[in-house]
Amino acid sequence: MNLQSRFITDTVYFDFKKALDPVSHSKLLVKLKAYGITGNLYTCIEEILHNKSQSVKLEGSLSTSVLVTSGVPQGSVLWPTLFLLFITDICDIFHGLNIKCKLYADDINMYSCYDVNSSQSDLLVAINRLYNWSCVWQLQIAVEKCFVCTVSNARHNNDCIGIVVMA
């Protein structure tokens, strides 16, 4: 339908670097409260995250223990949920833009459809907002894993569909 209507669809795929490791415990807990998670469930999650320490054992020597203040518990059924709760508000930052956003684990797919005669789409504004969000919430974007795909009706002298993929 978009191709027949001479619309262009731009899609950008994003991935976060080491997505689970940099999740700040204190920021995650703030978000959980904002989503209305309180009481025993909140306390349970808080206890899982707080007062954890780690050390390294190498050839029989044990390093000094350090407090762990970031990262969600990996290998449990809880980590995917905690991570998604941490990033789910990303979709809110695109309010007022012609952008659709899909989240899957640590991947984000943003796309925008616009008329071929338009001077621009909202995608650049959305990318800037995502970058600012990632700085505030301390999640780096893995630029090397991101790519753009443009789908358009490239009718000049023939009926072909143009697809451009950029890494």
PDB file of C-alpha atoms in Angstrom:
ATOM      1  CA  MET A   1       0.000   0.000   0.000  1.00  0.00           C
ATOM      2  CA  ASN A   2       2.762   2.483   0.912  1.00  0.00           C
ATOM      3  CA  LEU A   3       4.681   1.640  -2.265  1.00  0.00           C
ATOM      4  CA  GLN A   4       1.617   2.135  -4.464  1.00  0.00           C
ATOM      5  CA  SER A   5       0.923   5.451  -2.752  1.00  0.00           C
ATOM      6  CA  ARG A   6       4.496   6.602  -3.508  1.00  0.00           C
ATOM      7  CA  PHE A   7       5.472   6.579   0.138  1.00  0.00           C
ATOM      8  CA  ILE A   8       8.970   5.930   1.414  1.00  0.00           C
ATOM      9  CA  THR A   9       9.536   3.750   4.454  1.00  0.00           C
ATOM     10  CA  ASP A  10      12.770   4.300   6.371  1.00  0.00           C
ATOM     11  CA  THR A  11      13.669   1.758   9.022  1.00  0.00           C
ATOM     12  CA  VAL A  12      16.543   2.008  11.480  1.00  0.00           C
ATOM     13  CA  TYR A  13      17.674  -0.921  13.598  1.00  0.00           C
ATOM     14  CA  PHE A  14      19.520  -0.212  16.849  1.00  0.00           C
ATOM     15  CA  ASP A  15      21.294  -2.417  19.344  1.00  0.00           C
ATOM     16  CA  PHE A  16      22.620  -1.496  22.779  1.00  0.00           C
ATOM     17  CA  LYS A  17      26.230  -2.297  23.727  1.00  0.00           C
ATOM     18  CA  LYS A  18      26.420  -4.907  26.483  1.00  0.00           C
ATOM     19  CA  ALA A  19      22.812  -4.039  27.187  1.00  0.00           C
ATOM     20  CA  LEU A  20      22.411  -5.832  30.502  1.00  0.00           C
ATOM     21  CA  ASP A  21      25.639  -4.731  32.168  1.00  0.00           C
ATOM     22  CA  PRO A  22      25.215  -0.925  32.301  1.00  0.00           C
ATOM     23  CA  VAL A  23      21.638  -0.907  33.659  1.00  0.00           C
ATOM     24  CA  SER A  24      21.887   1.276  36.765  1.00  0.00           C
ATOM     25  CA  HIS A  25      20.190  -0.353  39.750  1.00  0.00           C
ATOM     26  CA  SER A  26      19.074   2.967  41.203  1.00  0.00           C
ATOM     27  CA  LYS A  27      17.649   4.154  37.863  1.00  0.00           C
ATOM     28  CA  LEU A  28      15.902   0.823  37.311  1.00  0.00           C
ATOM     29  CA  LEU A  29      14.260   1.073  40.730  1.00  0.00           C
ATOM     30  CA  VAL A  30      13.074   4.615  39.924  1.00  0.00           C
ATOM     31  CA  LYS A  31      11.443   3.311  36.751  1.00  0.00           C
ATOM     32  CA  LEU A  32       9.825   0.378  38.571  1.00  0.00           C
ATOM     33  CA  LYS A  33       8.205   2.794  41.024  1.00  0.00           C
ATOM     34  CA  ALA A  34       7.054   4.985  38.119  1.00  0.00           C
ATOM     35  CA  TYR A  35       5.318   1.921  36.612  1.00  0.00           C
ATOM     36  CA  GLY A  36       3.501   1.379  39.913  1.00  0.00           C
ATOM     37  CA  ILE A  37       5.551  -1.596  41.084  1.00  0.00           C
ATOM     38  CA  THR A  38       5.564  -1.347  44.872  1.00  0.00           C
ATOM     39  CA  GLY A  39       5.139  -3.448  47.963  1.00  0.00           C
ATOM     40  CA  ASN A  40       6.556  -6.955  48.245  1.00  0.00           C
ATOM     41  CA  LEU A  41       7.414  -7.235  44.568  1.00  0.00           C
ATOM     42  CA  TYR A  42       9.415  -3.990  44.624  1.00  0.00           C
ATOM     43  CA  THR A  43      11.168  -5.011  47.845  1.00  0.00           C
ATOM     44  CA  CYS A  44      12.049  -8.408  46.399  1.00  0.00           C
ATOM     45  CA  ILE A  45      13.566  -6.864  43.260  1.00  0.00           C
ATOM     46  CA  GLU A  46      15.377  -4.260  45.349  1.00  0.00           C
ATOM     47  CA  GLU A  47      16.929  -7.004  47.502  1.00  0.00           C
ATOM     48  CA  ILE A  48      18.038  -8.922  44.411  1.00  0.00           C
ATOM     49  CA  LEU A  49      19.786  -5.823  43.066  1.00  0.00           C
ATOM     50  CA  HIS A  50      21.190  -4.186  46.197  1.00  0.00           C
ATOM     51  CA  ASN A  51      24.107  -5.175  48.367  1.00  0.00           C
ATOM     52  CA  LYS A  52      25.638  -7.458  45.765  1.00  0.00           C
ATOM     53  CA  SER A  53      29.381  -7.620  45.446  1.00  0.00           C
ATOM     54  CA  GLN A  54      31.816  -9.403  43.216  1.00  0.00           C
ATOM     55  CA  SER A  55      35.437 -10.393  43.215  1.00  0.00           C
ATOM     56  CA  VAL A  56      37.765 -12.222  40.876  1.00  0.00           C
ATOM     57  CA  LYS A  57      39.701 -15.370  41.676  1.00  0.00           C
ATOM     58  CA  LEU A  58      42.787 -15.922  39.566  1.00  0.00           C
ATOM     59  CA  GLU A  59      45.345 -18.654  40.225  1.00  0.00           C
ATOM     60  CA  GLY A  60      44.316 -18.982  43.838  1.00  0.00           C
ATOM     61  CA  SER A  61      44.338 -15.239  44.587  1.00  0.00           C
ATOM     62  CA  LEU A  62      41.105 -13.429  45.370  1.00  0.00           C
ATOM     63  CA  SER A  63      40.683  -9.753  44.523  1.00  0.00           C
ATOM     64  CA  THR A  64      39.111  -7.207  46.815  1.00  0.00           C
ATOM     65  CA  SER A  65      35.334  -7.367  46.720  1.00  0.00           C
ATOM     66  CA  VAL A  66      33.550  -4.437  45.033  1.00  0.00           C
ATOM     67  CA  LEU A  67      29.918  -3.368  45.213  1.00  0.00           C
ATOM     68  CA  VAL A  68      27.875  -4.043  42.059  1.00  0.00           C
ATOM     69  CA  THR A  69      25.699  -1.031  41.189  1.00  0.00           C
ATOM     70  CA  SER A  70      24.658  -1.898  37.656  1.00  0.00           C
ATOM     71  CA  GLY A  71      23.576  -4.827  35.552  1.00  0.00           C
ATOM     72  CA  VAL A  72      20.505  -6.994  35.690  1.00  0.00           C
ATOM     73  CA  PRO A  73      20.762 -10.607  36.878  1.00  0.00           C
ATOM     74  CA  GLN A  74      21.610 -12.731  33.858  1.00  0.00           C
ATOM     75  CA  GLY A  75      20.583 -16.319  33.462  1.00  0.00           C
ATOM     76  CA  SER A  76      17.346 -15.854  35.372  1.00  0.00           C
ATOM     77  CA  VAL A  77      13.798 -15.485  34.149  1.00  0.00           C
ATOM     78  CA  LEU A  78      13.760 -12.033  35.727  1.00  0.00           C
ATOM     79  CA  TRP A  79      16.431 -10.305  33.607  1.00  0.00           C
ATOM     80  CA  PRO A  80      14.484  -9.972  30.326  1.00  0.00           C
ATOM     81  CA  THR A  81      11.547  -8.450  32.178  1.00  0.00           C
ATOM     82  CA  LEU A  82      13.720  -6.025  34.151  1.00  0.00           C
ATOM     83  CA  PHE A  83      15.569  -4.944  31.033  1.00  0.00           C
ATOM     84  CA  LEU A  84      12.359  -4.413  29.069  1.00  0.00           C
ATOM     85  CA  LEU A  85      10.924  -2.399  31.958  1.00  0.00           C
ATOM     86  CA  PHE A  86      14.102  -0.317  31.902  1.00  0.00           C
ATOM     87  CA  ILE A  87      13.837   0.509  28.183  1.00  0.00           C
ATOM     88  CA  THR A  88      10.083   0.421  27.522  1.00  0.00           C
ATOM     89  CA  ASP A  89       9.728   4.185  27.937  1.00  0.00           C
ATOM     90  CA  ILE A  90      11.862   4.669  24.814  1.00  0.00           C
ATOM     91  CA  CYS A  91       8.673   4.590  22.756  1.00  0.00           C
ATOM     92  CA  ASP A  92       7.389   7.608  24.731  1.00  0.00           C
ATOM     93  CA  ILE A  93      10.219   9.849  23.494  1.00  0.00           C
ATOM     94  CA  PHE A  94       8.827   9.705  19.958  1.00  0.00           C
ATOM     95  CA  HIS A  95       5.545  11.365  20.943  1.00  0.00           C
ATOM     96  CA  GLY A  96       4.468  13.871  18.296  1.00  0.00           C
ATOM     97  CA  LEU A  97       6.617  12.283  15.594  1.00  0.00           C
ATOM     98  CA  ASN A  98       5.532  10.103  12.690  1.00  0.00           C
ATOM     99  CA  ILE A  99       7.543   7.195  14.101  1.00  0.00           C
ATOM    100  CA  LYS A 100       6.680   3.638  15.043  1.00  0.00           C
ATOM    101  CA  CYS A 101       8.887   1.838  17.526  1.00  0.00           C
ATOM    102  CA  LYS A 102       9.275  -1.876  18.232  1.00  0.00           C
ATOM    103  CA  LEU A 103      11.350  -3.349  21.053  1.00  0.00           C
ATOM    104  CA  TYR A 104      12.790  -6.833  21.191  1.00  0.00           C
ATOM    105  CA  ALA A 105      15.259  -7.672  23.956  1.00  0.00           C
ATOM    106  CA  ASP A 106      18.091  -5.155  23.468  1.00  0.00           C
ATOM    107  CA  ASP A 107      17.094  -4.266  19.907  1.00  0.00           C
ATOM    108  CA  ILE A 108      15.011  -1.339  18.722  1.00  0.00           C
ATOM    109  CA  ASN A 109      13.356  -0.952  15.347  1.00  0.00           C
ATOM    110  CA  MET A 110      12.134   2.524  14.426  1.00  0.00           C
ATOM    111  CA  TYR A 111      10.385   3.215  11.179  1.00  0.00           C
ATOM    112  CA  SER A 112       8.703   6.097   9.451  1.00  0.00           C
ATOM    113  CA  CYS A 113       6.552   6.293   6.322  1.00  0.00           C
ATOM    114  CA  TYR A 114       6.337   9.557   4.427  1.00  0.00           C
ATOM    115  CA  ASP A 115       5.334  10.903   1.039  1.00  0.00           C
ATOM    116  CA  VAL A 116       7.986  10.957  -1.671  1.00  0.00           C
ATOM    117  CA  ASN A 117       7.325  14.696  -2.108  1.00  0.00           C
ATOM    118  CA  SER A 118       8.025  15.464   1.580  1.00  0.00           C
ATOM    119  CA  SER A 119      11.231  17.241   2.362  1.00  0.00           C
ATOM    120  CA  GLN A 120      12.018  15.069   5.361  1.00  0.00           C
ATOM    121  CA  SER A 121      10.786  12.444   7.747  1.00  0.00           C
ATOM    122  CA  ASP A 122      10.799  12.596  11.536  1.00  0.00           C
ATOM    123  CA  LEU A 123      13.455   9.888  11.668  1.00  0.00           C
ATOM    124  CA  LEU A 124      16.420  12.219  12.245  1.00  0.00           C
ATOM    125  CA  VAL A 125      14.638  13.897  15.149  1.00  0.00           C
ATOM    126  CA  ALA A 126      13.802  10.460  16.555  1.00  0.00           C
ATOM    127  CA  ILE A 127      17.410   9.283  16.264  1.00  0.00           C
ATOM    128  CA  ASN A 128      18.575  12.378  18.158  1.00  0.00           C
ATOM    129  CA  ARG A 129      15.977  11.769  20.863  1.00  0.00           C
ATOM    130  CA  LEU A 130      17.080   8.142  21.161  1.00  0.00           C
ATOM    131  CA  TYR A 131      20.706   9.216  21.473  1.00  0.00           C
ATOM    132  CA  ASN A 132      19.814  11.714  24.233  1.00  0.00           C
ATOM    133  CA  TRP A 133      17.722   9.064  26.031  1.00  0.00           C
ATOM    134  CA  SER A 134      20.626   6.612  25.865  1.00  0.00           C
ATOM    135  CA  CYS A 135      22.969   9.192  27.412  1.00  0.00           C
ATOM    136  CA  VAL A 136      20.574   9.961  30.282  1.00  0.00           C
ATOM    137  CA  TRP A 137      19.943   6.274  31.051  1.00  0.00           C
ATOM    138  CA  GLN A 138      23.574   5.226  30.457  1.00  0.00           C
ATOM    139  CA  LEU A 139      22.998   2.695  27.677  1.00  0.00           C
ATOM    140  CA  GLN A 140      25.441   3.035  24.791  1.00  0.00           C
ATOM    141  CA  ILE A 141      24.226   2.350  21.285  1.00  0.00           C
ATOM    142  CA  ALA A 142      26.301  -0.254  19.430  1.00  0.00           C
ATOM    143  CA  VAL A 143      26.712   1.818  16.272  1.00  0.00           C
ATOM    144  CA  GLU A 144      28.525  -1.006  14.473  1.00  0.00           C
ATOM    145  CA  LYS A 145      25.387  -3.173  14.805  1.00  0.00           C
ATOM    146  CA  CYS A 146      22.949  -0.502  13.596  1.00  0.00           C
ATOM    147  CA  PHE A 147      21.685  -0.226  10.058  1.00  0.00           C
ATOM    148  CA  VAL A 148      19.189   1.656   7.926  1.00  0.00           C
ATOM    149  CA  CYS A 149      16.855   0.241   5.314  1.00  0.00           C
ATOM    150  CA  THR A 150      14.878   2.405   2.898  1.00  0.00           C
ATOM    151  CA  VAL A 151      12.031   0.943   0.868  1.00  0.00           C
ATOM    152  CA  SER A 152      10.504   3.048  -1.879  1.00  0.00           C
ATOM    153  CA  ASN A 153       8.821   2.859  -5.229  1.00  0.00           C
ATOM    154  CA  ALA A 154      11.678   3.847  -7.515  1.00  0.00           C
ATOM    155  CA  ARG A 155       9.488   4.348 -10.588  1.00  0.00           C
ATOM    156  CA  HIS A 156      11.330   6.347 -13.123  1.00  0.00           C
ATOM    157  CA  ASN A 157      11.232   4.319 -16.307  1.00  0.00           C
ATOM    158  CA  ASN A 158      10.323   0.944 -14.905  1.00  0.00           C
ATOM    159  CA  ASP A 159       8.362  -0.713 -12.125  1.00  0.00           C
ATOM    160  CA  CYS A 160      10.957  -1.674  -9.567  1.00  0.00           C
ATOM    161  CA  ILE A 161      11.172  -1.354  -5.851  1.00  0.00           C
ATOM    162  CA  GLY A 162      14.294   0.294  -4.516  1.00  0.00           C
ATOM    163  CA  ILE A 163      15.769  -0.995  -1.293  1.00  0.00           C
ATOM    164  CA  VAL A 164      18.797   0.676   0.225  1.00  0.00           C
ATOM    165  CA  VAL A 165      20.565  -0.857   3.220  1.00  0.00           C
ATOM    166  CA  MET A 166      23.321   1.078   4.955  1.00  0.00           C
ATOM    167  CA  ALA A 167      25.432  -0.201   7.814  1.00  0.00           C
TER     168      ALA A 167
END
